[in-house]
Short mmCIF file of C-alpha atoms and ligand atoms in Angstrom, two decimals:
data_model
loop_
_atom_site.label_atom_id
_atom_site.label_comp_id
_atom_site.label_asym_id
_atom_site.label_seq_id
_atom_site.Cartn_x
_atom_site.Cartn_y
_atom_site.Cartn_z
CA UNK S 1 -7.81 -39.12 -34.28
CA UNK S 2 -3.92 -37.99 -32.66
CA UNK S 3 -4.33 -38.92 -28.88
CA UNK S 4 -2.24 -38.31 -26.37
CA UNK S 5 -3.09 -35.60 -23.72
CA UNK S 6 -3.25 -31.82 -24.79
CA UNK S 7 -0.16 -30.99 -21.72
CA UNK S 8 1.95 -33.30 -24.05
CA UNK S 9 2.13 -35.74 -20.71
CA UNK S 10 2.25 -39.53 -21.23
CA UNK S 11 -1.15 -40.68 -20.04
CA UNK S 12 1.16 -43.85 -18.52
CA UNK S 13 0.70 -42.24 -15.21
CA UNK S 14 4.25 -41.24 -14.94
CA UNK S 15 5.40 -37.73 -14.79
CA UNK S 16 8.12 -36.36 -15.22
CA UNK S 17 10.23 -35.52 -12.32
CA UNK S 18 10.62 -31.68 -13.87
CA UNK S 19 7.13 -32.02 -13.65
CA UNK S 20 6.90 -32.35 -10.41
CA UNK S 21 9.45 -29.87 -9.16
CA UNK S 22 7.42 -27.18 -11.75
CA UNK S 23 3.87 -27.86 -10.01
CA UNK S 24 5.73 -27.76 -6.60
CA UNK S 25 7.15 -24.95 -7.19
CA UNK S 26 4.54 -23.27 -8.97
CA UNK S 27 2.26 -24.36 -5.92
CA UNK S 28 4.25 -23.03 -2.97
CA UNK S 29 6.00 -19.97 -3.92
CA UNK S 30 4.53 -18.56 -7.96
CA UNK S 31 2.84 -15.68 -6.76
CA UNK S 32 -0.83 -15.45 -7.29
CA UNK S 33 -0.99 -11.64 -8.40
CA UNK S 34 2.50 -10.67 -9.04
CA UNK S 35 4.18 -11.16 -13.38
CA UNK S 36 6.87 -14.00 -13.03
CA UNK S 37 7.33 -15.18 -16.50
CA UNK S 38 6.25 -18.82 -17.32
CA UNK S 39 9.93 -20.20 -17.47
CA UNK S 40 13.32 -19.43 -17.06
CA UNK S 41 15.28 -16.21 -16.00
CA UNK S 42 13.90 -13.07 -16.02
CA UNK S 43 15.37 -9.52 -14.46
CA UNK S 44 14.68 -5.86 -15.33
CA UNK S 45 11.86 -4.84 -16.11
CA UNK S 46 11.83 -2.75 -19.62
CA UNK S 47 10.15 -0.66 -22.89
CA UNK S 48 6.90 -0.03 -20.38
CA UNK S 49 4.52 1.32 -22.68
CA UNK S 50 0.05 2.19 -22.40
CA UNK S 51 -1.60 1.97 -25.55
CA UNK S 52 -4.78 1.76 -26.50
CA UNK S 53 -6.16 -0.46 -23.91
CA UNK S 54 -2.95 -2.51 -22.70
CA UNK S 55 -0.10 -2.13 -20.19
CA UNK S 56 2.42 -3.68 -22.26
CA UNK S 57 5.66 -4.46 -19.95
CA UNK S 58 9.47 -6.16 -21.38
CA UNK S 59 11.35 -7.58 -19.64
CA UNK S 60 15.40 -9.34 -19.10
CA UNK S 61 14.70 -12.73 -20.09
CA UNK S 62 17.12 -15.89 -20.85
CA UNK S 63 14.46 -18.23 -22.16
CA UNK S 64 16.33 -21.24 -21.92
CA UNK S 65 17.60 -21.42 -18.18
CA UNK S 66 16.66 -19.91 -14.86
CA UNK S 67 19.93 -18.18 -14.63
CA UNK S 68 21.41 -15.02 -16.11
CA UNK S 69 22.44 -15.46 -19.68
CA UNK S 70 22.09 -13.90 -23.38
CA UNK S 71 19.99 -11.62 -23.28
CA UNK S 72 16.11 -11.08 -24.41
CA UNK S 73 12.95 -8.59 -24.50
CA UNK S 74 10.54 -11.16 -23.35
CA UNK S 75 6.84 -9.87 -23.41
CA UNK S 76 3.90 -9.61 -21.39
CA UNK S 77 0.87 -7.39 -21.56
CA UNK S 78 -2.31 -6.67 -19.12
CA UNK S 79 -5.61 -4.63 -19.12
CA UNK S 80 -5.37 -3.79 -15.35
CA UNK S 81 -1.70 -4.62 -14.16
CA UNK S 82 -2.27 -7.19 -12.01
CA UNK S 83 -3.52 -10.09 -14.77
CA UNK S 84 -0.26 -10.44 -17.37
CA UNK S 85 -0.82 -12.92 -20.63
CA UNK S 86 3.09 -13.30 -21.45
CA UNK S 87 3.30 -13.28 -25.16
CA UNK S 88 5.88 -14.28 -28.10
CA UNK S 89 9.26 -12.68 -27.06
CA UNK S 90 9.75 -8.96 -28.56
CA UNK S 91 13.53 -8.98 -28.72
CA UNK S 92 16.12 -11.83 -29.53
CA UNK S 93 19.96 -11.16 -29.08
CA UNK S 94 21.59 -11.39 -32.53
CA UNK S 95 24.89 -10.96 -34.09
CA UNK S 96 25.47 -7.77 -33.04
CA UNK S 97 25.15 -9.18 -29.15
CA UNK S 98 22.47 -9.45 -26.46
CA UNK S 99 19.29 -7.02 -25.93
CA UNK S 100 20.29 -5.51 -22.57
CA UNK S 101 17.45 -2.96 -20.71
CA UNK S 102 16.09 -0.34 -22.39
CA UNK S 103 12.51 1.87 -22.58
CA UNK S 104 9.77 2.50 -25.66
CA UNK S 105 7.65 5.28 -26.12
CA UNK S 106 4.68 5.77 -28.44
CA UNK S 107 5.20 8.10 -31.22
CA UNK S 108 2.52 9.60 -32.04
CA UNK S 109 3.96 12.27 -34.34
CA UNK S 110 5.63 9.88 -36.09
CA UNK S 111 8.61 12.35 -35.70
CA UNK S 112 10.89 9.19 -36.95
CA UNK S 113 9.71 8.04 -39.72
CA UNK S 114 8.77 4.53 -38.85
CA UNK S 115 5.13 4.63 -39.09
CA UNK S 116 3.79 2.66 -42.00
CA UNK S 117 -0.68 2.86 -41.36
CA UNK S 118 -2.92 4.01 -39.05
CA UNK S 119 -1.39 4.03 -35.56
CA UNK S 120 1.63 5.32 -34.49
CA UNK S 121 4.92 3.93 -34.19
CA UNK S 122 6.07 2.85 -31.11
CA UNK S 123 9.50 3.06 -30.65
CA UNK S 124 12.52 0.94 -28.35
CA UNK S 125 15.87 1.99 -27.34
CA UNK S 126 17.78 -0.50 -25.75
CA UNK S 127 22.04 -1.40 -25.35
CA UNK S 128 23.31 -3.68 -26.55
CA UNK S 129 25.97 -5.30 -24.83
CA UNK S 130 28.83 -7.01 -27.19
CA UNK S 131 29.88 -10.21 -25.10
CA UNK S 132 33.42 -10.50 -27.80
CA UNK S 133 34.66 -7.67 -26.88
CA UNK S 134 33.71 -8.09 -23.67
CA UNK S 135 35.59 -11.11 -23.61
CA UNK S 136 38.34 -9.59 -25.53
CA UNK S 137 38.93 -7.01 -22.47
CA UNK S 138 37.48 -4.55 -24.70
CA UNK S 139 35.76 -0.93 -23.48
CA UNK S 140 33.25 -0.24 -25.87
CA UNK S 141 31.62 -3.29 -25.22
CA UNK S 142 27.77 -1.16 -24.71
CA UNK S 143 26.04 0.84 -27.25
CA UNK S 144 22.39 2.39 -27.62
CA UNK S 145 20.38 0.60 -30.60
CA UNK S 146 16.67 1.34 -31.70
CA UNK S 147 14.14 -1.33 -32.39
CA UNK S 148 10.29 -0.18 -34.02
CA UNK S 149 7.03 -1.89 -34.02
CA UNK S 150 4.46 -0.69 -36.47
CA UNK S 151 2.09 -3.42 -35.16
CA UNK S 152 1.08 -1.22 -31.27
CA UNK S 153 3.91 -2.90 -30.02
CA UNK S 154 3.00 -7.21 -31.16
CA UNK S 155 5.94 -7.55 -33.17
CA UNK S 156 9.67 -5.62 -33.83
CA UNK S 157 11.70 -4.58 -35.93
CA UNK S 158 15.71 -3.47 -35.27
CA UNK S 159 16.51 -0.37 -37.28
CA UNK S 160 19.46 -1.12 -39.56
CA UNK S 161 21.09 2.03 -38.71
CA UNK S 162 22.01 0.19 -35.44
CA UNK S 163 23.73 1.39 -33.03
CA UNK S 164 21.97 4.66 -32.79
CA UNK S 165 24.54 5.64 -30.08
CA UNK S 166 28.06 4.68 -29.99
CA UNK S 167 30.13 3.87 -26.90
CA UNK S 168 32.57 6.94 -25.67
CA UNK S 169 35.03 5.10 -24.23
CA UNK S 170 32.89 4.03 -20.81
CA UNK S 171 32.35 0.42 -20.09
CA UNK S 172 29.51 1.00 -18.40
CA UNK S 173 27.52 2.54 -20.96
CA UNK S 174 23.73 1.44 -20.54
CA UNK S 175 19.89 1.45 -20.15
CA UNK S 176 18.41 4.22 -22.05
CA UNK S 177 14.97 5.55 -20.88
CA UNK S 178 13.50 7.82 -23.18
CA UNK S 179 10.77 10.71 -21.94
CA UNK S 180 9.27 13.04 -24.33
CA UNK S 181 9.68 17.06 -23.31
CA UNK S 182 6.86 18.61 -23.22
CA UNK S 183 7.69 21.57 -21.78
CA UNK S 184 11.27 21.90 -24.26
CA UNK S 185 9.81 19.78 -27.01
CA UNK S 186 12.16 17.38 -27.75
CA UNK S 187 13.10 13.62 -26.46
CA UNK S 188 15.29 13.26 -23.91
CA UNK S 189 17.05 10.58 -23.28
CA UNK S 190 18.56 9.66 -20.04
CA UNK S 191 21.41 6.98 -19.69
CA UNK S 192 23.36 5.14 -16.85
CA UNK S 193 27.01 5.45 -17.73
CA UNK S 194 29.37 4.50 -14.49
CA UNK S 195 28.89 6.80 -11.52
CA UNK S 196 26.91 9.12 -13.75
CA UNK S 197 23.87 9.60 -15.35
CA UNK S 198 24.37 11.12 -19.13
CA UNK S 199 21.45 13.15 -21.07
CA UNK S 200 20.65 13.34 -24.31
CA UNK S 201 18.22 15.14 -26.96
CA UNK S 202 16.65 14.35 -29.70
CA UNK S 203 13.90 15.12 -32.71
CA UNK S 204 13.04 12.07 -34.62
CA UNK S 205 14.05 9.13 -32.27
CA UNK S 206 17.72 8.43 -34.34
CA UNK S 207 19.90 10.92 -33.88
CA UNK S 208 20.93 11.66 -30.30
CA UNK S 209 22.61 15.04 -29.64
CA UNK S 210 24.79 14.76 -25.69
CA UNK S 211 23.69 17.22 -23.60
CA UNK S 212 25.08 16.70 -19.92
CA UNK S 213 26.17 14.22 -17.12
CA UNK S 214 24.65 14.32 -13.72
CA UNK S 215 25.44 12.88 -10.18
CA UNK S 216 29.83 11.78 -10.53
CA UNK S 217 29.85 13.39 -6.86
CA UNK S 218 26.01 13.55 -5.95
CA UNK S 219 23.89 10.14 -3.31
CA UNK S 220 24.86 7.26 -3.56
CA UNK S 221 28.42 5.00 -4.92
CA UNK S 222 28.45 1.60 -3.75
CA UNK S 223 28.90 0.59 -7.31
CA UNK S 224 27.64 0.95 -11.08
CA UNK S 225 25.25 3.69 -11.79
CA UNK S 226 22.65 1.95 -14.12
CA UNK S 227 18.74 2.08 -15.38
CA UNK S 228 17.25 5.86 -15.16
CA UNK S 229 13.80 7.08 -15.18
CA UNK S 230 13.64 10.64 -16.01
CA UNK S 231 10.82 12.58 -15.59
CA UNK S 232 8.72 15.81 -14.24
CA UNK S 233 6.09 15.68 -11.82
CA UNK S 234 3.57 17.84 -10.26
CA UNK S 235 4.67 18.54 -6.10
CA UNK S 236 1.66 16.88 -4.50
CA UNK S 237 -0.76 19.48 -4.22
CA UNK S 238 0.99 22.67 -5.55
CA UNK S 239 0.66 23.36 -8.98
CA UNK S 240 4.83 23.20 -9.10
CA UNK S 241 6.65 21.15 -11.06
CA UNK S 242 10.00 19.44 -10.56
CA UNK S 243 11.97 16.92 -12.40
CA UNK S 244 12.58 13.58 -10.97
CA UNK S 245 15.36 11.13 -11.45
CA UNK S 246 15.64 8.14 -10.64
CA UNK S 247 18.61 5.92 -10.39
CA UNK S 248 19.36 2.28 -9.68
CA UNK S 249 22.52 1.47 -8.35
CA UNK S 250 24.51 -1.83 -7.25
CA UNK S 251 25.92 -3.25 -5.36
CA UNK S 252 25.94 -0.12 -2.76
CA UNK S 253 21.85 -0.31 -1.50
CA UNK S 254 20.84 0.64 2.20
CA UNK S 255 20.21 -2.59 3.38
CA UNK S 256 23.01 -4.12 0.50
CA UNK S 257 22.88 -5.45 -3.01
CA UNK S 258 20.94 -3.94 -5.59
CA UNK S 259 18.43 -0.55 -4.65
CA UNK S 260 17.36 2.91 -6.72
CA UNK S 261 17.64 5.87 -5.36
CA UNK S 262 15.89 8.94 -6.46
CA UNK S 263 16.45 12.78 -6.68
CA UNK S 264 14.19 16.14 -7.07
CA UNK S 265 15.70 18.67 -9.76
CA UNK S 266 14.74 21.35 -12.09
CA UNK S 267 16.12 20.64 -15.85
CA UNK S 268 16.27 23.40 -18.30
CA UNK S 269 16.34 21.52 -20.97
CA UNK S 270 19.60 20.64 -21.08
CA UNK S 271 21.23 20.14 -17.50
CA UNK S 272 19.51 18.62 -14.09
CA UNK S 273 20.35 20.71 -11.81
CA UNK S 274 19.38 19.45 -7.60
CA UNK S 275 16.30 21.60 -6.20
CA UNK S 276 18.21 23.41 -3.12
CA UNK S 277 15.78 22.18 -0.36
CA UNK S 278 16.25 18.96 -1.82
CA UNK S 279 20.54 19.03 -2.21
CA UNK S 280 20.39 20.34 2.04
CA UNK S 281 18.12 17.20 3.19
CA UNK S 282 20.41 15.63 0.52
CA UNK S 283 24.08 16.42 2.34
CA UNK S 284 22.90 14.92 5.79
CA UNK S 285 21.29 12.05 4.24
CA UNK S 286 23.78 10.97 1.45
CA UNK S 287 20.79 9.22 -0.52
CA UNK S 288 16.93 8.84 -1.08
CA UNK S 289 15.68 5.38 -1.57
CA UNK S 290 11.93 4.87 -3.55
CA UNK S 291 12.18 1.53 -1.62
CA UNK S 292 14.23 0.90 1.38
CA UNK S 293 13.86 -2.97 1.14
CA UNK S 294 15.98 -5.60 -0.22
CA UNK S 295 14.06 -6.42 -3.09
CA UNK S 296 13.06 -4.05 -5.63
CA UNK S 297 15.51 -2.83 -8.35
CA UNK S 298 15.85 -1.39 -11.57
CA UNK S 299 12.25 -0.22 -11.08
CA UNK S 300 11.15 2.34 -13.85
CA UNK S 301 8.18 3.96 -15.14
CA UNK S 302 5.12 3.63 -18.11
CA UNK S 303 5.11 5.64 -20.78
CA UNK S 304 2.32 6.64 -22.72
CA UNK S 305 -0.30 6.70 -19.90
CA UNK S 306 -3.25 9.40 -20.93
CA UNK S 307 -3.07 13.07 -19.24
CA UNK S 308 -6.52 11.83 -18.71
CA UNK S 309 -4.88 9.61 -15.97
CA UNK S 310 -2.30 11.24 -15.58
CA UNK S 311 -0.52 8.68 -12.80
CA UNK S 312 2.97 8.19 -13.17
CA UNK S 313 3.30 4.17 -12.62
CA UNK S 314 5.79 2.07 -11.75
CA UNK S 315 7.08 -1.49 -11.12
CA UNK S 316 10.29 -3.27 -10.52
CA UNK S 317 12.19 -6.00 -10.20
CA UNK S 318 11.74 -8.01 -7.01
CA UNK S 319 15.43 -9.23 -6.38
CA UNK S 320 18.28 -8.62 -5.57
CA UNK S 321 21.94 -9.36 -8.01
CA UNK S 322 23.39 -10.53 -4.39
CA UNK S 323 20.77 -13.66 -4.96
CA UNK S 324 18.76 -13.17 -7.41
CA UNK S 325 20.72 -16.96 -8.95
CA UNK S 326 20.12 -18.83 -5.81
CA UNK S 327 16.90 -18.51 -4.69
CA UNK S 328 14.77 -21.78 -4.54
CA UNK S 329 12.68 -21.39 -7.93
CA UNK S 330 14.71 -23.44 -10.97
CA UNK S 331 12.00 -23.94 -13.35
CA UNK S 332 11.55 -19.47 -13.30
CA UNK S 333 13.12 -16.78 -11.83
CA UNK S 334 12.07 -13.67 -10.35
CA UNK S 335 8.94 -12.09 -9.81
CA UNK S 336 7.95 -7.93 -10.47
CA UNK S 337 6.90 -6.00 -7.40
CA UNK S 338 3.15 -5.02 -7.24
CA UNK S 339 2.78 -1.96 -10.22
CA UNK S 340 2.68 1.39 -8.10
CA UNK S 341 1.55 4.98 -8.46
CA UNK S 342 4.10 7.31 -7.57
CA UNK S 343 4.07 10.74 -5.88
CA UNK S 344 5.64 13.89 -5.16
CA UNK S 345 5.27 15.21 -1.44
CA UNK S 346 7.38 18.07 -0.35
CA UNK S 347 6.78 17.88 3.25
CA UNK S 348 8.49 20.94 5.30
CA UNK S 349 12.49 20.91 4.06
CA UNK S 350 11.60 17.45 2.58
CA UNK S 351 11.06 16.41 -0.82
CA UNK S 352 9.94 12.40 -0.88
CA UNK S 353 8.99 10.59 -3.18
CA UNK S 354 6.20 8.48 -2.34
CA UNK S 355 5.02 5.15 -4.07
CA UNK S 356 1.63 2.91 -3.17
CA UNK S 357 0.39 0.39 -4.69
CA UNK S 358 -2.04 0.96 -7.62
CA UNK S 359 -5.81 1.83 -7.58
CA UNK S 360 -6.56 -1.24 -9.85
CA UNK S 361 -5.57 -3.69 -6.71
CA UNK S 362 -8.48 -2.60 -4.66
CA UNK S 363 -10.88 -4.26 -7.22
CA UNK S 364 -9.56 -6.89 -6.18
CA UNK S 365 -10.06 -6.44 -1.51
CA UNK S 366 -12.85 -8.70 0.17
CA UNK S 367 -13.01 -7.84 3.43
CA UNK S 368 -12.24 -10.29 5.73
CA UNK S 369 -12.06 -8.05 9.32
CA UNK S 370 -12.41 -4.87 10.12
CA UNK S 371 -11.41 -3.93 14.15
CA UNK S 372 -11.97 0.28 15.28
CA UNK S 373 -9.76 1.42 18.38
CA UNK S 374 -8.13 -1.81 19.75
CA UNK S 375 -5.95 -0.99 22.80
CA UNK S 376 -2.14 -2.37 22.44
CA UNK S 377 -1.33 -3.04 26.01
CA UNK S 378 -2.60 -6.31 25.00
CA UNK S 379 -0.63 -8.25 21.46
CA UNK S 380 -3.39 -7.99 18.92
CA UNK S 381 -3.69 -11.15 17.03
CA UNK S 382 -5.64 -12.37 13.60
CA UNK S 383 -6.04 -16.15 12.86
CA UNK S 384 -6.61 -16.83 9.33
CA UNK S 385 -9.36 -18.99 9.52
CA UNK S 386 -8.79 -19.97 5.32
CA UNK S 387 -6.76 -23.00 4.47
CA UNK S 388 -4.60 -20.72 2.20
CA UNK S 389 -3.34 -18.63 5.41
CA UNK S 390 -2.64 -14.79 4.51
CA UNK S 391 -0.70 -15.67 0.97
CA UNK S 392 -3.56 -13.32 -1.00
CA UNK S 393 -3.57 -10.15 1.29
CA UNK S 394 -4.24 -6.62 1.56
CA UNK S 395 -3.67 -5.12 5.20
CA UNK S 396 -4.54 -1.27 5.55
CA UNK S 397 -3.68 -0.38 9.22
CA UNK S 398 -3.45 2.56 11.33
CA UNK S 399 -1.80 3.77 14.92
CA UNK S 400 -1.72 6.06 17.81
CA UNK S 401 0.43 7.25 20.19
CA UNK S 402 3.26 5.64 18.86
CA UNK S 403 5.38 7.89 21.37
CA UNK S 404 8.46 6.27 21.82
CA UNK S 405 7.24 2.16 21.45
CA UNK S 406 9.05 -0.47 19.15
CA UNK S 407 5.65 -1.73 16.84
CA UNK S 408 6.16 -4.59 15.63
CA UNK S 409 3.89 -7.11 13.29
CA UNK S 410 4.62 -10.39 12.86
CA UNK S 411 3.18 -12.79 10.43
CA UNK S 412 3.79 -16.57 11.39
CA UNK S 413 2.55 -20.40 10.80
CA UNK S 414 2.69 -23.41 12.81
CA UNK S 415 6.10 -24.55 11.63
CA UNK S 416 7.58 -21.56 13.06
CA UNK S 417 8.36 -19.08 10.35
CA UNK S 418 8.45 -15.96 10.96
CA UNK S 419 7.99 -12.59 9.36
CA UNK S 420 8.83 -9.64 11.75
CA UNK S 421 8.87 -5.78 10.56
CA UNK S 422 7.80 -2.43 11.87
CA UNK S 423 8.30 0.41 13.86
CA UNK S 424 11.40 1.44 15.88
CA UNK S 425 10.35 5.23 16.99
CA UNK S 426 13.26 5.01 18.89
CA UNK S 427 16.21 5.10 16.28
CA UNK S 428 13.88 6.98 13.97
CA UNK S 429 13.23 3.49 11.71
CA UNK S 430 11.02 0.67 10.02
CA UNK S 431 12.43 -2.71 9.76
CA UNK S 432 11.78 -5.63 8.03
CA UNK S 433 12.83 -8.84 9.35
CA UNK S 434 12.85 -12.67 7.67
CA UNK S 435 15.55 -14.19 8.52
CA UNK S 436 13.45 -16.45 10.76
CA UNK S 437 11.06 -16.62 7.75
CA UNK S 438 11.24 -20.45 5.99
CA UNK S 439 14.54 -21.51 3.70
CA UNK S 440 17.08 -18.57 3.51
CA UNK S 441 20.29 -21.01 3.23
CA UNK S 442 20.60 -20.91 -0.23
CA UNK S 443 22.74 -17.25 0.27
CA UNK S 444 24.82 -16.06 3.22
CA UNK S 445 23.18 -12.93 2.29
CA UNK S 446 20.08 -13.47 1.75
CA UNK S 447 19.05 -12.65 5.47
CA UNK S 448 21.71 -11.45 6.94
CA UNK S 449 19.91 -9.38 9.19
CA UNK S 450 17.09 -7.36 9.33
CA UNK S 451 16.99 -4.21 6.75
CA UNK S 452 16.05 -0.53 7.97
CA UNK S 453 14.80 2.73 6.64
CA UNK S 454 14.16 5.71 7.52
CA UNK S 455 11.56 7.76 8.95
CA UNK S 456 10.68 10.89 8.09
CA UNK S 457 8.78 11.68 10.80
CA UNK S 458 7.69 12.04 14.42
CA UNK S 459 4.40 12.20 14.48
CA UNK S 460 2.39 10.07 16.83
CA UNK S 461 -0.07 8.44 14.25
CA UNK S 462 1.09 5.53 11.61
CA UNK S 463 -0.53 4.34 9.28
CA UNK S 464 0.71 1.19 6.89
CA UNK S 465 -0.33 -1.04 4.47
CA UNK S 466 0.93 -4.62 3.18
CA UNK S 467 0.73 -6.08 0.66
CA UNK S 468 1.19 -9.83 0.69
CA UNK S 469 1.82 -12.36 -1.87
CA UNK S 470 3.03 -16.33 -1.62
CA UNK S 471 6.80 -15.42 -1.82
CA UNK S 472 6.32 -11.44 -1.09
CA UNK S 473 5.90 -9.15 1.23
CA UNK S 474 5.74 -4.89 0.23
CA UNK S 475 5.03 -2.39 3.08
CA UNK S 476 4.04 1.32 2.37
CA UNK S 477 4.19 3.31 5.79
CA UNK S 478 3.12 7.19 6.61
CA UNK S 479 1.40 7.09 2.84
CA UNK S 480 4.18 5.19 0.93
CA UNK S 481 6.79 7.67 1.85
CA UNK S 482 8.95 4.82 3.66
CA UNK S 483 8.32 1.81 0.73
CA UNK S 484 10.00 -1.87 2.33
CA UNK S 485 9.69 -4.51 -0.43
CA UNK S 486 11.12 -8.60 0.31
CA UNK S 487 11.03 -11.91 -1.11
CA UNK S 488 10.61 -15.32 1.46
CA UNK S 489 10.22 -18.77 0.53
CA UNK S 490 8.05 -20.93 2.65
CA UNK S 491 6.71 -24.09 2.52
CA UNK S 492 3.52 -23.31 4.39
CA UNK S 493 1.77 -19.90 4.10
CA UNK S 494 1.51 -17.60 7.18
CA UNK S 495 -2.21 -18.36 8.78
CA UNK S 496 -1.23 -15.30 12.05
CA UNK S 497 -0.40 -11.63 12.10
CA UNK S 498 0.21 -9.93 15.38
CA UNK S 499 0.93 -6.19 16.78
CA UNK S 500 2.32 -5.33 19.58
CA UNK S 501 3.62 -2.06 20.91
CA UNK S 502 6.13 -1.77 24.13
CA UNK S 503 4.06 1.61 24.67
CA UNK S 504 0.77 -0.04 26.49
CA UNK S 505 -0.59 3.32 25.63
CA UNK S 506 -0.56 2.74 21.96
CA UNK S 507 -3.69 2.55 20.03
CA UNK S 508 -4.91 0.10 16.49
CA UNK S 509 -7.07 2.68 15.21
CA UNK S 510 -8.13 1.09 12.79
CA UNK S 511 -7.61 -2.67 10.67
CA UNK S 512 -9.12 -3.66 7.62
CA UNK S 513 -7.71 -7.48 5.92
CA UNK S 514 -9.07 -8.30 2.98
CA UNK S 515 -8.25 -11.16 0.96
CA UNK S 516 -7.32 -10.40 -2.67
CA UNK S 517 -9.31 -12.49 -4.81
CA UNK S 518 -7.70 -13.02 -8.88
CA UNK S 519 -9.39 -15.33 -10.78
C1 LIG E 601 20.38 -4.12 -13.94
C2 LIG E 601 21.08 -4.64 -15.25
C3 LIG E 601 20.80 -3.42 -16.65
C4 LIG E 601 21.53 -4.29 -17.68
C5 LIG E 601 20.67 -5.64 -17.61
C6 LIG E 601 21.07 -6.05 -18.08
O1 LIG E 601 19.94 -5.42 -13.52
O2 LIG E 601 22.46 -5.49 -14.57
O3 LIG E 601 22.31 -2.82 -16.09
O4 LIG E 601 20.95 -3.00 -19.06
O5 LIG E 601 20.75 -5.94 -16.17
O6 LIG E 601 21.06 -7.77 -18.16
#
């Protein structure tokens, strides 16, 4: 009988160095419920679709090192958006080049003709990035290809007619996102092309016709536009539909590096134009961001969500190109954000794209404490009695009479690590400050200064939802109209949470702290 351990380790008691590092990194940094690759490098989420009870998530992946390299599409599936199972790699780079970011759709009516069996084919579209052409300094480095699956997304075949969209002479020409435009009965694809979004249409997902450009003179342009997404949404509480364009940008984010902006407007089947109200607000603010923290990039939405569900579900890469390859995990790198639901809100003259954690998270809550009507004339302090600290926690709270105060929330531990965040009512902005929250010395850009986000209301009432994992904080203010996501690296978890206000009149109307428990 063969002997030896299932995990392949020798039984001499000697543990190889790599395993020691991996287990230390897992212990301190591997999130409890945010998706991470089992090993090595990950960046953008790709090709997300829902079919037959499974949420599929693909991702930019380099399986041979914990830094960026020849890109593959890694693959994971989940039934509840929170427990993920990593599957074999879906797409490998080949002679033609690397497999960059893109999207996937369930082709219900088999418009592509790829379908063979009882269920519809799934068609993925991605950028083929040719490293040889890049080395030679050519511009036509990036073209678009498709691949299809006839087994519900489990295995994939690259189309032999690739590329399906050639390069028109633009160096950065990538990240196709396909949407079924039921309003105009067509497939629409949006592509990032350096300083703009390009729209295309197709009847069969193979032949693409160029429609229009958007954005050359609109929004933020501190870097290259990447990873767009485009979809109709009903304005909350109305029957009115608007189209939303999500557009990642690197660098040039509101707090440096990578970030994702959005635009709200109308689409006539050919071109996208800004809503006049959104345009006025944009002229004033220059850009609206889906998340103002430093660590939510390249996020896009799931396709194929049934109408009976109707949600717009989004996930982003929880890192930033400024330091993604230097963060202190070496056996795997990067996590995704918590999956979020997007809502389009009209608030007076403003259109805001609000986000909140998916409701599936609520079923993992175990209430630890709840309090009401606490005066903040003295700080509110909560100490975790649980040995694991606050590293898998959700905090919901609301405040009244924030007036002109500075409300500061702090998470800290006995080792002196402090993460500070909150509201500065005088400046009408939120802030997140990780400059003293654990290890920051791996990159000068990681914790140069606090990040800030605008507050879109002057209300004296503030609602806050905080999602904490081992290495991340995601804060949703004012019903998610301002979100801030940031990562951090601690040797021991935060075990205290406190709240203080510069105005003694401020009251903590209610607070609920849940431990999030996952098996
Ligand atoms: C965004 C991005 C995409 C590209 C991919 C390559 O983070 O630069 O534009 O397709 O990463 O991995």
